[in-house]
Amino acid sequence: MPKNVALSDDQQFRYEEVIRYVRELIKAGTLAPGSKAPSLRRLSKARGVSVSTALQAYRILESQGELEARPQSGFYVRDKKPDTALPSMMRSSSKERVVKPGKHVSSMFSHAIDSNLVPLACAIPSQQILLGSQLDKFLIRAARTEGARANTYAPPLGIEELRDVIARRSMLWGHACGSDDILITCGCTEALHLALRVTTQPGDTVAVESPNYFGFLPILREQGLKVVEIPTDSVDGLSLPVLEQLLSSGQVSVCLFSSAFNNPLGCLTSEAKKSAVLKLLNRHRATLIEDDIYGDIYFGAERPRPYSAMDEARDVIYCSSFSKTVAPGYRIGWVSSERHIERLLEARYGTSLCGPVLPQIALARFLNGGAYDNHLRRLRKQLQDNIRDVSKAVTDTFPKGTRISRPEGGFVLWVELPKAIRTRELFERAIAAGICFAPGDLFTTTENYRSCLRLSCGFECDSTLERAIWQLGALADQLLENAGAKK
Ligand SMILES: Cc1ncc(COP(=O)(O)O)c(C=O)c1O
């Protein structure tokens, strides 16, 4: 309890009584590890205490490691198992680097979609979880009803019905953008491409989180951009002092950050941190390009607000897509920015002119059909279960000293193996054994993360996946032995 708060005996009693009550619920398993504790309002009503007494009780339980507070979401029973340590935050130099042609990235993409390999690499949910077949029905219907009318160029910004539904949905998480500020793109990848095109010149340096999604690097390279990596913690997000230094030195005026659930760390940047980032960017007149592709896959009570929905947002370009939630194959994403929309549109004319019409109509009608939110609820639950099961399998079978991230959303796990293991070598052996994952060296231009790997949890952790994880653990053990290090 904070020292400066004096409580009367009665308050003291109530406060301790609430703590005892919550502890009983945890002990009896009524509140399971990882589950959400009752809201303050509910607890205060149930125990006949004020909301502030309930809050103080929760704060004490938090400080004793029994509950954890999640920003914008409430209090959760701390999941003490697995008690595997979190991945360490790697040191990154604030040196800008040229992105070299990445043969590893293209070979990764071809392995990741190879259905003969156990799918621990590709960051898309399994077809069983996505609603592909429902969406296909909308596509068939649209083909039948629209006929030749759809066999033409789409309007420059994209089909209005789709932009309208995206604008309405964005309002749900506080990002008020008009449908005329939205440009439909070929996935989030094209959205990011266009956003960089209109805010940078070849030779500029762009700041990204480290580790970062390996698909960012080919985009930067294609535009002749350099990259500088900001160390990012698997709980707390990116390092503010490093960002400040990069901005103050004038090294960087455009940043590309995830809005929620960095791929591969799965961490959720708190609102306080987002606000601090935006204040820094505003002070230095820098632009933020945010990638919110995992925003709908959150495990807390509420969808996290993207940077563009924060009060401090001045120059933020928002990018996302439906690749992780509905249909990666439809290749539908969007970029939105009131300030830059005309330049984005011009850049679009110079790349792909416009997107295919029928998939946009089908997706708009599917989203308007009312099944999407239920689908998202099921998807979140399934992906969270997958993460729990894969984490457990890794904890049980990987070498001692392995560290694992604890994602708050998305569906990838970041695993750090003992230093003697090179995951590139592990990858070659795993591919030969029919298993695919993403080695850590893909997620950086530095020498960091060579002992790390990313596992996708888009598929249910059935016996095939469990066996594959066990095999990966055994291969890692072998490498450790070869290196002469003890398990
Ligand atoms: C962070 C991030 N951004 C963008 C993409 C690519 O999205 P899309 O398939 O919509 O182009 C991915 C895919 O894995 C991703 O993880």
Coordinates of C-alpha atoms and ligand atoms in Angstrom, one line a residue:
M1 CA 0.0 0.0 0.0
P2 CA 1.3 3.5 -0.7
K3 CA 2.9 4.9 2.5
N4 CA 1.2 8.2 2.4
V5 CA -2.4 6.8 2.4
A6 CA -3.7 6.6 6.0
L7 CA -6.6 4.2 6.3
S8 CA -9.1 4.0 9.1
D9 CA -9.3 0.6 10.9
D10 CA -12.6 0.0 9.1
Q11 CA -11.0 0.7 5.7
Q12 CA -8.1 -1.5 6.6
F13 CA -10.3 -4.3 7.5
R14 CA -12.4 -4.1 4.3
Y15 CA -9.3 -3.8 2.2
E16 CA -7.8 -7.0 3.7
E17 CA -11.1 -8.8 3.4
V18 CA -11.2 -8.2 -0.3
I19 CA -7.6 -9.5 -0.7
R20 CA -8.5 -12.6 1.2
Y21 CA -11.6 -13.1 -0.9
V22 CA -9.7 -12.8 -4.2
R23 CA -7.0 -15.1 -2.9
E24 CA -9.7 -17.7 -2.1
L25 CA -11.1 -17.5 -5.6
I26 CA -7.6 -18.0 -7.0
K27 CA -6.8 -20.9 -4.7
A28 CA -10.1 -22.6 -5.5
G29 CA -9.4 -22.3 -9.2
T30 CA -12.6 -20.2 -9.7
L31 CA -10.2 -17.6 -11.0
A32 CA -7.8 -19.6 -13.2
P33 CA -4.2 -18.5 -14.0
G34 CA -4.4 -16.1 -16.9
S35 CA -8.1 -15.3 -16.5
K36 CA -9.5 -11.8 -16.0
A37 CA -10.3 -10.8 -12.4
P38 CA -13.7 -9.3 -11.8
S39 CA -14.0 -5.7 -12.8
L40 CA -13.5 -3.2 -10.0
R41 CA -17.2 -2.2 -10.2
R42 CA -18.3 -5.9 -9.9
L43 CA -15.9 -6.6 -7.1
S44 CA -17.0 -3.5 -5.1
K45 CA -20.6 -4.4 -5.5
A46 CA -20.0 -8.1 -4.6
R47 CA -18.0 -7.2 -1.4
G48 CA -19.9 -4.1 -0.5
V49 CA -16.8 -1.9 -0.6
S50 CA -16.0 1.3 -2.6
V51 CA -14.3 1.1 -6.0
S52 CA -11.2 2.7 -4.5
T53 CA -11.0 0.0 -1.8
A54 CA -11.3 -2.7 -4.4
L55 CA -8.6 -0.9 -6.5
Q56 CA -6.2 -0.8 -3.5
A57 CA -6.8 -4.5 -2.9
Y58 CA -5.9 -5.2 -6.5
R59 CA -2.9 -3.0 -6.4
I60 CA -1.5 -5.0 -3.4
L61 CA -2.2 -8.3 -5.1
E62 CA -0.4 -6.9 -8.1
S63 CA 2.6 -5.8 -6.1
Q64 CA 2.7 -9.3 -4.6
G65 CA 2.8 -10.9 -8.0
E66 CA -0.7 -12.5 -7.8
L67 CA -2.4 -10.3 -10.3
E68 CA -1.1 -8.3 -13.2
A69 CA -2.6 -5.1 -14.6
R70 CA -3.0 -4.8 -18.3
P71 CA -3.4 -1.4 -19.9
Q72 CA -7.0 -0.6 -20.9
S73 CA -8.0 -4.1 -20.0
G74 CA -8.1 -4.6 -16.2
F75 CA -6.5 -7.1 -13.8
Y76 CA -5.6 -10.7 -14.6
V77 CA -4.6 -13.6 -12.5
R78 CA -0.9 -13.9 -13.1
D79 CA -0.1 -17.1 -15.0
K80 CA 2.8 -18.4 -13.1
K81 CA 3.4 -21.3 -15.5
P82 CA 5.3 -21.6 -17.6
D83 CA 7.8 -19.6 -15.5
T84 CA 10.2 -19.6 -18.4
A85 CA 12.2 -16.3 -18.6
L86 CA 11.3 -13.7 -21.2
P87 CA 13.6 -13.2 -24.2
S88 CA 16.3 -10.7 -23.5
M89 CA 16.3 -7.2 -25.1
M90 CA 19.1 -7.3 -27.6
R91 CA 21.5 -4.4 -27.9
S92 CA 21.2 -2.7 -31.3
S93 CA 23.6 0.0 -32.4
S94 CA 21.9 3.1 -33.6
K95 CA 23.9 2.7 -36.8
E96 CA 22.0 3.0 -40.0
R97 CA 22.3 0.1 -42.3
V98 CA 21.7 -0.6 -46.0
V99 CA 19.3 -3.5 -46.4
K100 CA 21.1 -6.2 -48.3
P101 CA 19.2 -8.4 -50.8
G102 CA 17.7 -11.1 -48.6
K103 CA 17.8 -14.5 -50.2
H104 CA 16.8 -15.8 -46.8
V105 CA 13.5 -13.9 -46.9
S106 CA 12.4 -15.2 -50.3
S107 CA 13.4 -18.8 -49.4
M108 CA 11.4 -18.3 -46.1
F109 CA 8.3 -17.3 -48.0
S110 CA 8.5 -20.3 -50.3
H111 CA 9.1 -22.7 -47.4
A112 CA 6.4 -21.1 -45.3
I113 CA 3.6 -21.8 -47.9
D114 CA 4.9 -25.4 -48.5
S115 CA 2.0 -27.6 -47.2
N116 CA 4.4 -30.6 -46.9
L117 CA 6.1 -28.9 -44.0
V118 CA 4.8 -28.7 -40.5
P119 CA 3.4 -25.1 -40.4
L120 CA 5.3 -23.3 -37.6
A121 CA 6.6 -20.6 -40.0
C122 CA 3.8 -18.9 -41.8
A123 CA 2.1 -16.2 -39.8
I124 CA -1.4 -16.9 -41.0
P125 CA -4.2 -18.8 -39.1
S126 CA -5.2 -22.2 -40.4
Q127 CA -8.0 -22.4 -43.0
Q128 CA -10.2 -24.1 -40.3
I129 CA -10.1 -20.9 -38.2
L130 CA -10.4 -18.4 -41.0
L131 CA -13.8 -18.0 -42.7
G132 CA -12.5 -18.5 -46.3
S133 CA -15.3 -20.7 -47.4
Q134 CA -18.0 -18.2 -46.2
L135 CA -16.2 -15.4 -47.9
D136 CA -16.0 -17.4 -51.1
K137 CA -19.8 -17.7 -51.1
F138 CA -20.0 -13.9 -51.1
L139 CA -17.5 -13.9 -54.0
I140 CA -19.6 -16.3 -56.1
R141 CA -22.7 -14.3 -55.3
A142 CA -21.0 -11.0 -56.3
A143 CA -19.8 -12.6 -59.5
R144 CA -23.3 -13.7 -60.3
T145 CA -25.0 -10.4 -59.4
E146 CA -22.4 -7.9 -60.6
G147 CA -21.4 -9.7 -63.7
A148 CA -19.7 -7.5 -66.3
R149 CA -20.1 -4.4 -64.1
A150 CA -17.3 -5.8 -61.9
N151 CA -15.0 -6.5 -64.8
T152 CA -13.7 -3.0 -64.9
Y153 CA -11.3 -0.7 -63.1
A154 CA -12.2 -0.1 -59.5
P155 CA -12.7 3.5 -58.4
P156 CA -9.2 5.1 -57.6
L157 CA -9.5 4.7 -53.8
G158 CA -11.2 1.3 -53.9
I159 CA -14.9 0.2 -53.7
E160 CA -16.9 2.7 -51.7
E161 CA -18.9 0.0 -49.8
L162 CA -15.6 -1.5 -48.5
R163 CA -14.1 1.9 -47.5
D164 CA -17.3 2.8 -45.7
V165 CA -17.3 -0.4 -43.6
I166 CA -13.6 0.1 -42.8
A167 CA -14.3 3.7 -41.7
R168 CA -17.2 2.6 -39.5
R169 CA -15.1 -0.2 -37.9
S170 CA -12.2 2.2 -37.3
M171 CA -14.5 4.4 -35.3
L172 CA -15.0 1.5 -32.9
W173 CA -11.4 1.8 -31.7
G174 CA -11.3 5.6 -31.8
H175 CA -9.6 6.1 -35.1
A176 CA -12.0 8.5 -36.8
C177 CA -11.2 8.6 -40.5
G178 CA -13.5 9.4 -43.4
S179 CA -14.0 6.8 -46.1
D180 CA -12.4 9.3 -48.5
D181 CA -9.2 9.1 -46.5
I182 CA -8.9 5.4 -47.0
L183 CA -7.1 3.8 -50.0
I184 CA -7.6 0.1 -50.6
T185 CA -4.4 -1.7 -51.3
C186 CA -2.9 -5.1 -52.2
G187 CA -2.5 -6.2 -48.6
C188 CA -0.7 -4.3 -45.8
T189 CA 2.5 -4.7 -47.8
E190 CA 1.4 -2.3 -50.5
A191 CA 0.0 0.0 -47.9
L192 CA 3.4 0.2 -46.2
H193 CA 5.1 0.6 -49.6
L194 CA 2.9 3.6 -50.5
A195 CA 3.3 5.2 -47.1
L196 CA 7.1 5.0 -47.4
R197 CA 7.0 6.2 -50.9
V198 CA 5.2 9.5 -50.0
T199 CA 7.2 10.3 -46.9
T200 CA 10.8 9.4 -47.9
Q201 CA 13.5 9.9 -50.5
P202 CA 15.9 7.2 -51.6
G203 CA 18.9 7.2 -49.2
D204 CA 16.8 8.3 -46.2
T205 CA 16.9 6.2 -43.0
V206 CA 13.8 4.7 -41.4
A207 CA 13.6 3.6 -37.8
V208 CA 12.0 0.3 -37.0
E209 CA 11.6 -1.8 -33.9
S210 CA 14.1 -4.6 -33.3
P211 CA 13.4 -7.4 -33.9
N212 CA 11.0 -6.4 -36.7
Y213 CA 8.8 -8.2 -39.2
F214 CA 11.1 -9.5 -41.9
G215 CA 8.8 -8.3 -44.7
F216 CA 9.6 -4.7 -43.8
L217 CA 13.2 -5.1 -45.0
P218 CA 12.5 -5.9 -48.7
I219 CA 10.1 -2.9 -48.8
L220 CA 12.8 -0.6 -47.5
R221 CA 15.4 -2.1 -49.8
E222 CA 13.2 -1.7 -52.9
Q223 CA 12.9 2.0 -52.1
G224 CA 16.6 2.5 -51.6
L225 CA 16.0 3.3 -47.9
K226 CA 18.4 2.5 -45.0
V227 CA 17.2 1.1 -41.7
V228 CA 18.0 1.8 -38.1
E229 CA 16.8 -0.6 -35.5
I230 CA 15.5 0.4 -32.1
P231 CA 15.9 -2.2 -29.3
T232 CA 12.5 -3.4 -28.3
D233 CA 11.6 -5.2 -25.1
S234 CA 9.2 -8.2 -25.2
V235 CA 7.0 -6.5 -22.5
D236 CA 7.6 -2.8 -22.6
G237 CA 8.1 -2.2 -26.3
L238 CA 10.6 0.1 -28.0
S239 CA 13.4 2.1 -26.2
L240 CA 12.3 5.7 -25.9
P241 CA 15.9 7.0 -25.2
V242 CA 17.2 5.5 -28.4
L243 CA 14.2 6.9 -30.4
E244 CA 14.9 10.3 -28.9
Q245 CA 18.5 10.2 -29.8
L246 CA 17.8 9.2 -33.4
L247 CA 15.3 12.1 -33.8
S248 CA 17.4 14.7 -32.0
S249 CA 20.5 13.8 -34.2
G250 CA 18.3 14.3 -37.3
Q251 CA 19.2 10.8 -38.4
V252 CA 15.6 9.8 -38.8
S253 CA 12.4 11.6 -39.7
V254 CA 10.2 8.6 -40.5
C255 CA 9.4 5.7 -38.2
L256 CA 7.7 2.4 -39.0
F257 CA 6.3 0.8 -35.9
S258 CA 3.6 -1.7 -35.1
S259 CA 0.5 -0.3 -33.5
A260 CA -0.1 -3.4 -31.5
F261 CA 1.6 -6.8 -31.0
N262 CA 4.9 -6.4 -32.7
N263 CA 5.7 -9.3 -34.9
P264 CA 7.7 -11.3 -33.6
L265 CA 7.6 -10.2 -30.0
G266 CA 3.8 -10.0 -29.5
C267 CA 4.3 -7.2 -27.0
L268 CA 1.6 -4.5 -26.6
T269 CA 2.9 -1.0 -26.3
S270 CA 1.1 0.8 -23.5
E271 CA -1.0 3.9 -24.2
A272 CA 1.4 5.9 -22.0
K273 CA 4.3 4.8 -24.1
K274 CA 2.4 5.5 -27.3
S275 CA 1.7 9.0 -26.1
A276 CA 5.4 9.6 -25.2
V277 CA 6.4 8.3 -28.7
L278 CA 4.0 10.7 -30.4
K279 CA 5.1 13.6 -28.3
L280 CA 8.7 13.0 -29.4
L281 CA 7.7 12.6 -33.0
N282 CA 5.7 15.8 -32.9
R283 CA 8.6 17.7 -31.3
H284 CA 10.9 16.6 -34.2
R285 CA 8.2 16.9 -36.9
A286 CA 8.6 13.3 -37.8
T287 CA 6.1 11.0 -39.4
L288 CA 4.9 7.7 -38.0
I289 CA 3.8 4.9 -40.3
E290 CA 2.0 2.4 -38.2
D291 CA 1.2 -1.2 -39.0
D292 CA -1.9 -2.4 -37.2
I293 CA -2.3 -5.7 -38.9
Y294 CA -2.7 -7.6 -35.6
G295 CA -4.9 -5.0 -33.9
D296 CA -8.0 -7.2 -33.9
I297 CA -6.2 -10.2 -32.4
Y298 CA -6.0 -9.0 -28.8
F299 CA -6.3 -11.1 -25.7
G300 CA -7.2 -8.4 -23.3
A301 CA -10.8 -7.0 -22.8
E302 CA -10.5 -4.3 -25.4
R303 CA -8.9 -3.7 -28.8
P304 CA -5.8 -1.5 -28.3
R305 CA -6.0 1.9 -29.7
P306 CA -3.6 2.5 -32.6
Y307 CA -1.3 5.6 -32.5
S308 CA -3.6 7.3 -35.0
A309 CA -6.5 7.2 -32.5
M310 CA -4.4 8.9 -29.8
D311 CA -4.9 12.6 -29.0
E312 CA -1.3 13.4 -29.7
A313 CA -1.4 11.9 -33.3
R314 CA -0.3 14.6 -35.7
D315 CA 1.4 12.9 -38.7
V316 CA 0.5 9.3 -38.6
I317 CA -0.2 7.0 -41.6
Y318 CA -2.2 4.0 -40.7
C319 CA -1.7 0.7 -42.5
S320 CA -3.5 -2.6 -42.1
S321 CA -5.2 -5.5 -43.9
F322 CA -7.5 -8.5 -43.6
S323 CA -4.7 -11.0 -44.1
K324 CA -4.6 -12.2 -40.5
T325 CA -8.3 -12.3 -39.8
V326 CA -10.1 -13.3 -42.9
A327 CA -8.4 -13.9 -46.2
P328 CA -4.6 -13.6 -46.8
G329 CA -5.3 -14.8 -50.4
Y330 CA -7.7 -11.9 -51.2
R331 CA -4.8 -9.5 -50.8
I332 CA -7.0 -6.7 -49.4
G333 CA -5.4 -4.1 -47.1
W334 CA -5.7 -0.3 -46.7
V335 CA -3.8 2.8 -45.9
S336 CA -5.4 5.9 -44.4
S337 CA -4.3 9.4 -43.8
E338 CA -6.2 12.6 -44.2
R339 CA -2.9 14.6 -44.7
H340 CA -1.3 12.3 -47.3
I341 CA -4.2 10.7 -49.1
E342 CA -3.7 12.6 -52.4
R343 CA 0.0 11.7 -52.6
L344 CA -0.8 8.1 -51.7
L345 CA -3.3 8.0 -54.5
E346 CA -0.7 9.4 -57.0
A347 CA 1.8 6.8 -55.8
R348 CA -0.8 4.1 -56.3
Y349 CA -1.3 5.2 -59.9
G350 CA 2.4 4.6 -60.4
T351 CA 2.3 1.1 -59.0
S352 CA -0.8 -1.0 -59.5
L353 CA -3.4 1.6 -60.7
C354 CA -6.2 -0.1 -58.7
G355 CA -7.1 -3.4 -57.0
P356 CA -9.4 -6.2 -58.3
V357 CA -13.1 -5.3 -58.0
L358 CA -14.9 -8.6 -57.1
P359 CA -12.9 -9.5 -54.0
Q360 CA -13.5 -6.0 -52.6
I361 CA -17.2 -6.3 -53.2
A362 CA -17.3 -9.8 -51.6
L363 CA -15.3 -8.7 -48.6
A364 CA -17.5 -5.5 -48.0
R365 CA -20.7 -7.6 -48.1
F366 CA -19.2 -10.2 -45.8
L367 CA -18.2 -7.6 -43.3
N368 CA -21.6 -6.0 -43.5
G369 CA -23.2 -9.4 -43.1
G370 CA -22.8 -9.4 -39.3
A371 CA -20.8 -12.6 -38.8
Y372 CA -17.4 -10.9 -38.6
D373 CA -17.4 -9.9 -34.9
N374 CA -18.4 -13.4 -33.7
H375 CA -15.7 -14.8 -36.0
L376 CA -13.1 -12.4 -34.4
R377 CA -14.1 -13.6 -30.9
R378 CA -13.7 -17.2 -31.9
L379 CA -10.4 -16.5 -33.7
R380 CA -8.9 -14.6 -30.7
K381 CA -9.9 -17.4 -28.3
Q382 CA -8.4 -20.1 -30.6
L383 CA -5.2 -18.3 -31.3
Q384 CA -4.7 -17.6 -27.6
D385 CA -5.2 -21.3 -26.8
N386 CA -2.7 -22.2 -29.5
I387 CA -0.1 -19.8 -28.0
R388 CA -0.6 -21.3 -24.6
D389 CA -0.3 -24.9 -25.9
V390 CA 2.8 -24.2 -28.1
S391 CA 4.4 -22.3 -25.2
K392 CA 3.9 -25.2 -23.0
A393 CA 5.3 -27.7 -25.5
V394 CA 8.4 -25.5 -26.0
T395 CA 8.9 -25.1 -22.2
D396 CA 8.6 -28.9 -21.8
T397 CA 10.9 -29.9 -24.7
F398 CA 13.5 -27.2 -25.5
P399 CA 16.9 -27.0 -23.9
K400 CA 17.3 -25.6 -20.4
G401 CA 17.8 -21.8 -20.6
T402 CA 15.3 -21.3 -23.4
R403 CA 13.4 -18.0 -23.1
I404 CA 9.9 -17.5 -24.5
S405 CA 7.8 -14.3 -25.1
R406 CA 4.4 -13.9 -23.6
P407 CA 2.3 -12.3 -26.4
E408 CA -0.7 -10.2 -25.5
G409 CA -2.1 -10.6 -29.0
G410 CA -1.3 -11.8 -32.5
F411 CA -0.2 -15.4 -32.9
V412 CA 3.5 -15.7 -33.0
L413 CA 6.0 -16.8 -30.3
W414 CA 9.5 -15.5 -30.0
V415 CA 11.9 -18.0 -28.6
E416 CA 15.5 -17.4 -27.5
L417 CA 17.7 -20.5 -27.3
P418 CA 21.0 -20.8 -25.4
K419 CA 23.7 -18.8 -27.2
A420 CA 25.6 -21.8 -28.5
I421 CA 22.7 -22.7 -30.8
R422 CA 22.5 -21.0 -34.2
T423 CA 18.9 -21.2 -35.4
R424 CA 20.0 -20.9 -39.0
E425 CA 21.6 -24.3 -38.6
L426 CA 18.6 -25.6 -36.7
F427 CA 16.4 -24.4 -39.5
E428 CA 18.4 -26.4 -42.2
R429 CA 18.0 -29.5 -40.0
A430 CA 14.4 -28.8 -39.3
I431 CA 13.6 -28.4 -43.0
A432 CA 15.3 -31.7 -43.7
A433 CA 13.0 -33.2 -41.0
G434 CA 9.9 -31.6 -42.6
I435 CA 9.4 -28.8 -40.1
C436 CA 9.5 -25.1 -40.9
F437 CA 9.9 -22.1 -38.6
A438 CA 11.4 -18.6 -39.0
P439 CA 15.0 -18.3 -37.8
G440 CA 15.9 -15.2 -35.9
D441 CA 18.4 -13.7 -38.4
L442 CA 15.5 -12.9 -40.7
F443 CA 14.2 -10.3 -38.2
T444 CA 17.1 -7.9 -38.3
T445 CA 19.9 -6.4 -40.4
T446 CA 22.3 -6.8 -37.4
E447 CA 24.1 -9.9 -35.9
N448 CA 21.5 -10.1 -33.2
Y449 CA 18.9 -12.9 -32.8
R450 CA 21.1 -15.6 -34.3
S451 CA 20.0 -17.9 -31.4
C452 CA 16.3 -16.9 -31.7
L453 CA 13.4 -18.2 -33.7
R454 CA 9.8 -17.4 -34.3
L455 CA 7.0 -20.0 -34.1
S456 CA 3.7 -19.3 -35.7
C457 CA 0.7 -20.5 -33.6
G458 CA -1.9 -20.1 -36.3
F459 CA -2.6 -23.8 -36.2
E460 CA -4.1 -25.8 -33.4
C461 CA -1.3 -27.6 -31.4
D462 CA -2.4 -31.1 -32.3
S463 CA -0.3 -34.3 -32.0
T464 CA 1.6 -33.4 -35.3
L465 CA 2.6 -30.0 -34.1
E466 CA 3.5 -31.4 -30.6
R467 CA 5.7 -34.0 -32.2
A468 CA 7.3 -31.4 -34.4
I469 CA 8.1 -29.2 -31.4
W470 CA 9.5 -32.1 -29.6
Q471 CA 11.7 -32.9 -32.6
L472 CA 12.9 -29.2 -32.8
G473 CA 13.8 -29.5 -29.1
A474 CA 15.8 -32.7 -29.8
L475 CA 17.6 -31.1 -32.7
A476 CA 18.4 -28.0 -30.6
D477 CA 19.8 -30.4 -27.9
Q478 CA 22.0 -32.0 -30.5
L479 CA 23.4 -28.7 -31.7
L480 CA 24.1 -27.7 -28.1
E481 CA 25.9 -31.0 -27.5
N482 CA 27.9 -30.5 -30.7
A483 CA 28.9 -27.1 -29.5
G484 CA 30.2 -28.7 -26.3
A485 CA 27.8 -26.7 -24.1
K486 CA 25.8 -28.5 -21.4
K487 CA 22.1 -28.8 -21.6
Ligands
LIG1 C1 3.6 -7.0 -39.2 C2 3.1 -7.4 -40.6 N1 2.9 -6.5 -41.5 C3 2.5 -6.8 -42.7 C4 2.4 -8.1 -43.1 C5 2.0 -8.5 -44.5 O1 0.6 -8.3 -44.7 P1 -0.2 -8.5 -46.0 O2 -0.3 -10.0 -46.2 O3 -1.6 -8.0 -45.8 O4 0.5 -7.8 -47.1 C6 2.6 -9.1 -42.2 C7 2.5 -10.6 -42.5 O5 3.0 -11.4 -41.9 C8 3.0 -8.8 -40.9 O6 3.3 -9.7 -39.9

